[in-house]
mmCIF file of C-alpha atoms in Angstrom:
data_model
loop_
_atom_site.group_PDB
_atom_site.id
_atom_site.type_symbol
_atom_site.label_atom_id
_atom_site.label_comp_id
_atom_site.label_asym_id
_atom_site.label_seq_id
_atom_site.Cartn_x
_atom_site.Cartn_y
_atom_site.Cartn_z
ATOM 1 C CA MET A 28 188.349 161.885 -64.571
ATOM 2 C CA ASP A 29 186.333 162.117 -61.433
ATOM 3 C CA PHE A 30 187.285 159.600 -58.871
ATOM 4 C CA GLU A 31 186.173 159.167 -55.619
ATOM 5 C CA ILE A 32 186.525 156.533 -53.255
ATOM 6 C CA ALA A 33 183.459 155.435 -51.052
ATOM 7 C CA ILE A 34 183.029 153.108 -47.496
ATOM 8 C CA ARG A 35 180.472 150.535 -48.447
ATOM 9 C CA LYS A 36 179.930 147.386 -46.759
ATOM 10 C CA TYR A 37 181.200 144.201 -47.697
ATOM 11 C CA GLY A 38 177.490 143.317 -48.916
ATOM 12 C CA ASP A 39 177.340 145.929 -51.267
ATOM 13 C CA PRO A 40 176.441 144.903 -55.188
ATOM 14 C CA ASP A 41 179.729 147.247 -56.011
ATOM 15 C CA VAL A 42 181.987 145.428 -53.527
ATOM 16 C CA ALA A 43 180.438 141.895 -54.513
ATOM 17 C CA GLN A 44 181.293 143.110 -58.551
ATOM 18 C CA MET A 45 184.829 144.245 -57.007
ATOM 19 C CA VAL A 46 185.060 141.316 -55.137
ATOM 20 C CA ASP A 47 184.396 138.194 -57.967
ATOM 21 C CA GLU A 48 186.964 140.687 -59.827
ATOM 22 C CA VAL A 49 189.964 139.927 -57.773
ATOM 23 C CA GLN A 50 188.995 136.675 -57.310
ATOM 24 C CA ALA A 51 188.894 135.691 -60.739
ATOM 25 C CA GLU A 52 192.699 137.608 -61.088
ATOM 26 C CA TYR A 53 194.135 135.629 -58.679
ATOM 27 C CA VAL A 54 192.951 132.316 -60.596
ATOM 28 C CA LEU A 55 194.584 133.764 -63.212
ATOM 29 C CA ARG A 56 197.410 134.655 -61.910
ATOM 30 C CA TYR A 57 197.588 131.534 -59.692
ATOM 31 C CA GLY A 58 195.435 129.110 -60.767
ATOM 32 C CA GLY A 59 192.819 129.087 -57.672
ATOM 33 C CA PRO A 60 191.147 131.753 -56.077
ATOM 34 C CA ASP A 61 191.913 133.077 -52.476
ATOM 35 C CA LEU A 62 190.690 131.164 -49.776
ATOM 36 C CA ALA A 63 191.662 132.531 -46.797
ATOM 37 C CA VAL A 64 188.349 132.918 -44.583
ATOM 38 C CA VAL A 65 186.929 136.413 -45.039
ATOM 39 C CA ASP A 66 183.289 137.290 -42.381
ATOM 40 C CA PRO A 67 181.959 140.371 -43.827
ATOM 41 C CA ASP A 68 181.089 141.814 -40.140
ATOM 42 C CA GLU A 69 184.954 141.847 -39.781
ATOM 43 C CA PHE A 70 185.452 145.074 -42.394
ATOM 44 C CA SER A 71 182.543 146.892 -40.591
ATOM 45 C CA PRO A 72 183.826 150.009 -38.205
ATOM 46 C CA PRO A 73 184.886 149.920 -35.961
ATOM 47 C CA ASN A 74 186.634 147.184 -36.107
ATOM 48 C CA GLY A 75 187.457 147.403 -40.227
ATOM 49 C CA VAL A 76 186.626 149.417 -43.290
ATOM 50 C CA PHE A 77 185.743 148.119 -46.906
ATOM 51 C CA LEU A 78 186.520 150.866 -49.932
ATOM 52 C CA VAL A 79 185.478 151.510 -53.457
ATOM 53 C CA GLY A 80 186.978 153.649 -55.925
ATOM 54 C CA LEU A 81 184.292 154.886 -58.527
ATOM 55 C CA LEU A 82 185.777 155.952 -61.909
ATOM 56 C CA ASP A 83 183.206 158.205 -63.394
ATOM 57 C CA GLY A 84 181.282 156.006 -61.215
ATOM 58 C CA ASP A 85 182.427 153.073 -62.500
ATOM 59 C CA PRO A 86 183.454 150.558 -59.161
ATOM 60 C CA VAL A 87 187.153 149.813 -60.477
ATOM 61 C CA ALA A 88 189.419 149.614 -57.158
ATOM 62 C CA THR A 89 188.789 148.111 -53.961
ATOM 63 C CA GLY A 90 190.922 147.119 -50.407
ATOM 64 C CA GLY A 91 189.753 146.699 -47.239
ATOM 65 C CA TRP A 92 190.854 146.071 -43.530
ATOM 66 C CA ARG A 93 190.465 143.965 -40.745
ATOM 67 C CA ARG A 94 191.533 144.231 -37.084
ATOM 68 C CA LEU A 95 193.173 141.323 -35.996
ATOM 69 C CA GLY A 96 194.823 140.892 -33.119
ATOM 70 C CA GLU A 97 194.538 138.736 -29.605
ATOM 71 C CA GLY A 98 192.010 135.791 -29.615
ATOM 72 C CA ASN A 99 192.006 135.506 -33.424
ATOM 73 C CA GLY A 100 195.256 133.288 -34.197
ATOM 74 C CA GLU A 101 196.513 135.660 -36.822
ATOM 75 C CA GLY A 102 198.377 138.671 -36.840
ATOM 76 C CA GLU A 103 200.670 139.872 -33.582
ATOM 77 C CA GLY A 104 198.776 142.550 -31.429
ATOM 78 C CA GLN A 105 196.132 144.194 -30.852
ATOM 79 C CA GLY A 106 197.018 147.158 -32.869
ATOM 80 C CA ASP A 107 197.290 145.371 -36.384
ATOM 81 C CA ALA A 108 194.480 145.126 -38.727
ATOM 82 C CA GLU A 109 195.183 143.262 -42.140
ATOM 83 C CA ILE A 110 194.771 144.996 -45.538
ATOM 84 C CA LYS A 111 192.740 142.512 -47.744
ATOM 85 C CA ARG A 112 191.253 142.248 -51.363
ATOM 86 C CA MET A 113 193.548 145.432 -52.419
ATOM 87 C CA TYR A 114 192.945 145.590 -56.420
ATOM 88 C CA VAL A 115 192.132 147.505 -59.502
ATOM 89 C CA ALA A 116 190.248 146.477 -62.657
ATOM 90 C CA ALA A 117 192.683 146.247 -65.719
ATOM 91 C CA ARG A 118 190.482 148.495 -67.082
ATOM 92 C CA ALA A 119 191.748 151.439 -64.608
ATOM 93 C CA ARG A 120 195.165 150.473 -64.008
ATOM 94 C CA ARG A 121 198.309 152.725 -64.603
ATOM 95 C CA ARG A 122 196.464 155.910 -63.412
ATOM 96 C CA GLY A 123 197.269 155.581 -59.354
ATOM 97 C CA LEU A 124 194.511 154.456 -57.987
ATOM 98 C CA ALA A 125 195.933 151.745 -56.061
ATOM 99 C CA ARG A 126 198.489 154.181 -54.275
ATOM 100 C CA ARG A 127 194.933 156.608 -53.486
ATOM 101 C CA VAL A 128 193.112 153.899 -52.130
ATOM 102 C CA LEU A 129 196.359 152.248 -50.124
ATOM 103 C CA THR A 130 196.411 155.860 -48.873
ATOM 104 C CA GLU A 131 192.568 155.920 -47.977
ATOM 105 C CA LEU A 132 193.330 152.555 -46.293
ATOM 106 C CA GLU A 133 196.201 153.525 -44.019
ATOM 107 C CA ARG A 134 193.866 157.230 -43.252
ATOM 108 C CA THR A 135 191.314 155.358 -41.796
ATOM 109 C CA ALA A 136 192.884 152.571 -40.221
ATOM 110 C CA THR A 137 194.843 155.526 -39.002
ATOM 111 C CA ASN A 138 191.842 157.144 -37.665
ATOM 112 C CA ALA A 139 190.687 153.947 -35.987
ATOM 113 C CA GLY A 140 193.197 153.634 -34.096
ATOM 114 C CA VAL A 141 195.383 150.656 -35.699
ATOM 115 C CA THR A 142 199.241 150.246 -35.362
ATOM 116 C CA ARG A 143 200.117 148.324 -37.717
ATOM 117 C CA LEU A 144 198.489 147.346 -41.653
ATOM 118 C CA ILE A 145 199.921 143.826 -42.446
ATOM 119 C CA LEU A 146 199.626 142.106 -45.964
ATOM 120 C CA ASN A 147 199.758 139.144 -47.612
ATOM 121 C CA THR A 148 200.210 139.082 -51.662
ATOM 122 C CA GLY A 149 202.348 136.926 -54.107
ATOM 123 C CA PRO A 150 205.415 136.706 -56.852
ATOM 124 C CA GLU A 151 202.239 137.104 -59.439
ATOM 125 C CA GLN A 152 201.825 140.167 -58.103
ATOM 126 C CA PRO A 153 205.167 142.177 -58.792
ATOM 127 C CA GLU A 154 202.849 145.404 -59.292
ATOM 128 C CA ALA A 155 201.281 145.105 -55.860
ATOM 129 C CA VAL A 156 204.424 143.894 -54.836
ATOM 130 C CA ALA A 157 206.318 146.972 -56.128
ATOM 131 C CA LEU A 158 203.355 149.658 -54.510
ATOM 132 C CA TYR A 159 203.808 147.957 -51.059
ATOM 133 C CA GLU A 160 207.462 148.641 -51.136
ATOM 134 C CA GLU A 161 207.651 152.487 -52.218
ATOM 135 C CA ALA A 162 204.211 153.119 -49.631
ATOM 136 C CA GLY A 163 206.931 152.062 -46.871
ATOM 137 C CA TYR A 164 205.795 148.368 -46.459
ATOM 138 C CA LEU A 165 208.725 145.802 -45.376
ATOM 139 C CA PRO A 166 208.548 142.030 -44.758
ATOM 140 C CA ILE A 167 207.294 140.717 -41.796
ATOM 141 C CA ALA A 168 206.923 136.600 -40.378
ATOM 142 C CA GLY A 169 204.124 134.778 -42.343
ATOM 143 C CA PHE A 170 200.737 134.518 -40.837
ATOM 144 C CA GLY A 171 197.354 133.265 -41.369
ATOM 145 C CA HIS A 172 196.160 131.217 -43.746
ATOM 146 C CA TYR A 173 199.352 131.507 -45.945
ATOM 147 C CA ALA A 174 201.859 131.551 -43.196
ATOM 148 C CA CYS A 175 203.302 128.200 -44.391
ATOM 149 C CA HIS A 176 202.787 128.509 -48.715
ATOM 150 C CA PRO A 177 207.003 129.123 -49.529
ATOM 151 C CA HIS A 178 206.113 131.229 -51.830
ATOM 152 C CA ALA A 179 203.553 133.890 -50.255
ATOM 153 C CA LEU A 180 204.696 137.492 -49.569
ATOM 154 C CA PHE A 181 204.169 139.293 -45.968
ATOM 155 C CA PHE A 182 204.465 143.004 -45.329
ATOM 156 C CA GLY A 183 204.247 145.569 -42.898
ATOM 157 C CA LYS A 184 203.821 149.287 -41.920
ATOM 158 C CA ASP A 185 203.931 150.325 -38.765
ATOM 159 C CA LEU A 186 201.285 153.642 -38.364
ATOM 160 C CA SER A 187 202.477 154.540 -35.111
ATOM 161 C CA PRO A 188 202.374 158.091 -34.057
ATOM 162 C CA GLY A 189 205.238 160.488 -34.867
ATOM 163 C CA ARG A 190 206.534 157.631 -37.168
ATOM 164 C CA THR A 191 207.293 158.786 -41.104
ATOM 165 C CA ARG A 192 204.860 158.160 -43.956
ATOM 166 C CA ARG A 193 205.462 158.151 -47.133
#
């Protein structure tokens, strides 16, 4: 198994394929797609990154972060960034790929000066919740599009220098 993680633009064909797959997964699990607004430019350095995981050349995993903070109505601080579109295709699950993508998201965010990663998920994604909790993400206050949704779950992880990482 040859797995590599590449930085891609949000408009890249592999990214588009993976975003379509994750949206289809949301429809299956929640009855509709994620309606939170995503501006592709938000995932361009230095304000964000979007990753695609390629298993033997096949795009099977994805995830990105976008910087949040003052002035955009989301997040709680200028050092915050939000993880979006974290996903592993069904054909590639149970191989530790999500953990590898999450680790790379944390590494690239830390290198860009992000001090906290935050995210939103839901109860219909128990494997995602388990991944985030195992990686040291803790419950936080709601934010963004789903802030008031009664079943939405919100997590954050401090990436500040000197913090112990899992």
